[in-house]
C-alpha positions as a printed Julia matrix, in Angstrom:
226×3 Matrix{Float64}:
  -76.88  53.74  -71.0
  -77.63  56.74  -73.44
  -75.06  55.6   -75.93
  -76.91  52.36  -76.82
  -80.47  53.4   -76.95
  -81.98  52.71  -73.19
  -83.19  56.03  -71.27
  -86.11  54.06  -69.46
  -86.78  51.85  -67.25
  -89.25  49.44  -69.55
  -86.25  49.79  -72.15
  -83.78  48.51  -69.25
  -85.89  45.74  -68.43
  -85.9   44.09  -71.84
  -82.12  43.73  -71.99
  -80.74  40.31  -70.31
  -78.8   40.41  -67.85
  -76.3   38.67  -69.62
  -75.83  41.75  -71.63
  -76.21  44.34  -69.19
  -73.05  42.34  -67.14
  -70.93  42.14  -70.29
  -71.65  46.23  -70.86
  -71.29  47.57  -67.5
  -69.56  44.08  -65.46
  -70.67  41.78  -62.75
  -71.85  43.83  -60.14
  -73.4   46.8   -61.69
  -74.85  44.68  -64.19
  -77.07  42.12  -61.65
  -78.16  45.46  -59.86
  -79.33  47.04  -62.63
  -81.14  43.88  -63.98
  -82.68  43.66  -60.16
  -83.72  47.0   -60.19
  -85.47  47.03  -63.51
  -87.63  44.07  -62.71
  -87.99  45.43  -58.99
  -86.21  42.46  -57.51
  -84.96  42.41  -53.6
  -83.58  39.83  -52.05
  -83.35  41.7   -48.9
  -85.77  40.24  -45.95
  -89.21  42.86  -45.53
  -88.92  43.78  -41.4
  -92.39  45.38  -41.42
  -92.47  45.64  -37.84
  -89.2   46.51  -36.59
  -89.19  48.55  -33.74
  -87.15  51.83  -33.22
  -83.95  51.65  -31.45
  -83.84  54.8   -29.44
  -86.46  57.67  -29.1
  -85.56  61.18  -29.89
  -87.08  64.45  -30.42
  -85.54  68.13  -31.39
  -86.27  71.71  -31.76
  -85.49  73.84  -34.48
  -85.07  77.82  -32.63
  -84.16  79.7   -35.42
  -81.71  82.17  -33.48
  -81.25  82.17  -29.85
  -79.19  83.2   -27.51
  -77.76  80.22  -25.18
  -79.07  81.37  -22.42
  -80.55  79.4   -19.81
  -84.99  81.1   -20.42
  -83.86  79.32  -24.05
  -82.36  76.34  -23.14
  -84.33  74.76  -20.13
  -88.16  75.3   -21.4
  -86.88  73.86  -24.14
  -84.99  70.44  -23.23
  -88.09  70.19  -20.78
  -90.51  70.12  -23.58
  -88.19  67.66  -25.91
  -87.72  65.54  -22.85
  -91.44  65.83  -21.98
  -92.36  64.04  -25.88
  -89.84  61.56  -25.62
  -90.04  60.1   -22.05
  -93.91  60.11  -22.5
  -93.01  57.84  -25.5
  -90.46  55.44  -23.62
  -93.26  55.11  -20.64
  -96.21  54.26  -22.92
  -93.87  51.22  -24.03
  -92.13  50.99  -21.14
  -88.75  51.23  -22.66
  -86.65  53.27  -20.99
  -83.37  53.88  -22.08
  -79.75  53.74  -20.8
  -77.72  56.42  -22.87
  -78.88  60.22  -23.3
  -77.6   62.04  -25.84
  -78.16  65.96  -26.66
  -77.24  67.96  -29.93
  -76.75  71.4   -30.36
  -76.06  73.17  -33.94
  -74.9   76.8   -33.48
  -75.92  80.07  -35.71
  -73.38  79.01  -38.13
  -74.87  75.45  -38.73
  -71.87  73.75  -36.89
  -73.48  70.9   -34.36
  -72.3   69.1   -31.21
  -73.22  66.48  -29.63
  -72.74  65.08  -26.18
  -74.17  61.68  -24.05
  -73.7   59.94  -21.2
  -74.62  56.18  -20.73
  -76.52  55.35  -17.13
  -76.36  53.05  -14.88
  -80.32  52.46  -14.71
  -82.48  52.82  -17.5
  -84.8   56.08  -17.68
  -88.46  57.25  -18.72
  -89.14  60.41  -16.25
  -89.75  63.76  -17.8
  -88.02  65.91  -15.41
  -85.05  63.23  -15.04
  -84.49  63.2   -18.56
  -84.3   67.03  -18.74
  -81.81  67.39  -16.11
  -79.42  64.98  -17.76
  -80.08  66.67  -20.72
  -79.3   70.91  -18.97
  -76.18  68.79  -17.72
  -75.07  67.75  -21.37
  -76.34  70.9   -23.4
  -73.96  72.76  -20.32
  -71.18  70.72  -21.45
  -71.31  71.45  -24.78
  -71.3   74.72  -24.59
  -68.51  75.14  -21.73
  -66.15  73.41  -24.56
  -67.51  76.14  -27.67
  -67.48  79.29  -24.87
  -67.5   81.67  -28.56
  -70.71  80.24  -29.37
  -73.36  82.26  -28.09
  -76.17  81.67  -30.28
  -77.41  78.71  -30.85
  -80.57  77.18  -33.9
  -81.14  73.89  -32.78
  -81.74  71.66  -29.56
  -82.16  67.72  -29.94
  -82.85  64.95  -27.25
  -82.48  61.17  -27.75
  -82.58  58.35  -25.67
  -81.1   54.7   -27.06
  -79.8   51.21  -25.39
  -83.78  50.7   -24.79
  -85.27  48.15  -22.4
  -86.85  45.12  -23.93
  -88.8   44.27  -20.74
  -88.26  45.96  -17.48
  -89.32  46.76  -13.93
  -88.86  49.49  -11.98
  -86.3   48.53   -9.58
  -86.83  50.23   -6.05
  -83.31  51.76   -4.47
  -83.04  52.23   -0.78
  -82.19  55.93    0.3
  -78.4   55.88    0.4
  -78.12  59.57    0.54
  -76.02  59.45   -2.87
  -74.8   62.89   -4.89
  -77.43  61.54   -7.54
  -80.09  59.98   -5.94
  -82.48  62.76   -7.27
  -81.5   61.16  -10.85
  -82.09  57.92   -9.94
  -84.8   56.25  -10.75
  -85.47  54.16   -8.18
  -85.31  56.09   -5.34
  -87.87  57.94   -3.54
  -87.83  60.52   -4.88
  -87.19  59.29   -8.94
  -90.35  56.82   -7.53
  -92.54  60.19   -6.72
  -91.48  61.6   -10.08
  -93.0   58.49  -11.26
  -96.09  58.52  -10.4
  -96.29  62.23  -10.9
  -95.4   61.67  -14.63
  -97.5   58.28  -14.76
 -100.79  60.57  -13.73
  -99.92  62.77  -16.55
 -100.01  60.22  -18.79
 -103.37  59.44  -17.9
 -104.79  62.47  -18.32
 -103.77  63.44  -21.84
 -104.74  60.33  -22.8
 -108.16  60.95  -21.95
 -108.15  64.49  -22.58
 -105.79  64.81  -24.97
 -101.9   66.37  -25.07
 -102.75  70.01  -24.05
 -104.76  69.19  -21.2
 -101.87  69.48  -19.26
  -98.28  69.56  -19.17
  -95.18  70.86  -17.26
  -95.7   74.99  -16.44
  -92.07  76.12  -17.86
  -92.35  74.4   -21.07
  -95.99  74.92  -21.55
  -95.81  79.01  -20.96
  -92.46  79.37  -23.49
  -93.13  79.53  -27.24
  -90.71  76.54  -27.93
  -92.83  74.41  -30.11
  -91.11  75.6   -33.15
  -93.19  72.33  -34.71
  -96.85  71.38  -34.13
  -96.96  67.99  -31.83
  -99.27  67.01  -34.05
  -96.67  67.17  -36.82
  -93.83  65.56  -34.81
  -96.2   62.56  -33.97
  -95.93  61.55  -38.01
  -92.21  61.36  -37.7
  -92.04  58.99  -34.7
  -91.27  55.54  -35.39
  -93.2   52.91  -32.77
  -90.92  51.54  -29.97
């Protein structure tokens, strides 16, 4: 647009867009002429509402090892199950990244069969993926970043109660006894940083480790409503 006088956007908006299309054709020309005059005929979704929930850790350079990796997860699970229970939206798939010392990043998720919003529940899936991951890079032994999301959210749900079958996973499960106890143990956590604020409490691990390589206060900014 040098070559025939227009470096602005004011200068842009005089031309027609008759003449920008016959300069630059069809397409470029109409999005130009929109764009000077600030025209979109896209639909404004002020309120849409996030699709999954997610948190991560940045660790600068760790070694994979297990004092890294659990405090950790529990703390990024511990963020963004408190987020899917305040909205009671719990989520179907997990999904965990890890980036390595030399920036490369994996990912790994699983898809359940009953939606989830516990802290400790969420962790564990999450130890089970993060293992996973790094069972298929075994050369990788240092590791910069951890990452936690949770998607295929609930609209509206109700915890559904599971009779004690004595299954492989029925610690995992939400609605069984003991995924019910976890619960309410979670739920009464909830209540108290709400009155006394997020430090008040928390899970022991997580809260004696120095992973918050982020203040919460900071992360809260980047965390779209669910």
């Amino acid at each position: 647009m040098g070559a025939i006088g227009v470096t602005t956007i004011g200068q842009l908006a005089k031309l027609s867009e008759r003449s920008l299309t016959r300069l630059l054709g069809p397409a470029a020309g109409e999005k130009l002429a929109a764009l000077a005059w600030n025209r979109d005929p896209r639909q404004l979704k002020p309120h849409r509402r996030a699709r999954s929930a997610g948190a991560q850790s940045a660790l600068g350079r760790k070694p994979a090892i297990e004092q890294v990796i659990r405090p950790t997860l529990l703390h990024l699970a511990d963020r963004v199950a408190t987020r899917l229970r305040a909205k009671s939206r719990p989520g179907r798939t997990v999904t965990v990244r890890v980036r390595f010392a030399n920036l490369k990043s994996v990912t790994r998720s699983m898809t359940l069969d009953a939606p989830v919003c516990t802290t400790i529940v969420l962790a564990r899936l999450a130890e089970n993926l993060v293992r996973a991951a790094l069972a298929d890079h075994p050369g990788a032994k240092i590791i910069s970043l951890l990452a936690i999301s949770v998607s295929h959210l609930e609209e509206h749900w109700d915890l559904a109660l599971e009779l004690p079958l004595g299954l492989a996973d029925e610690a995992l499960r939400p609605g069984s006894p003991t995924g019910i106890a976890r619960w309410a143990a979670d739920r009464a956590i909830d209540k108290i940083r709400d009155r006394f604020g997020w430090e008040a409490i928390g899970y022991g691990s997580a809260a004696l480790e120095a992973v918050h390589s982020v203040p919460d206060a900071f992360r809260k900014l980047a965390e779209r409503d669910l």
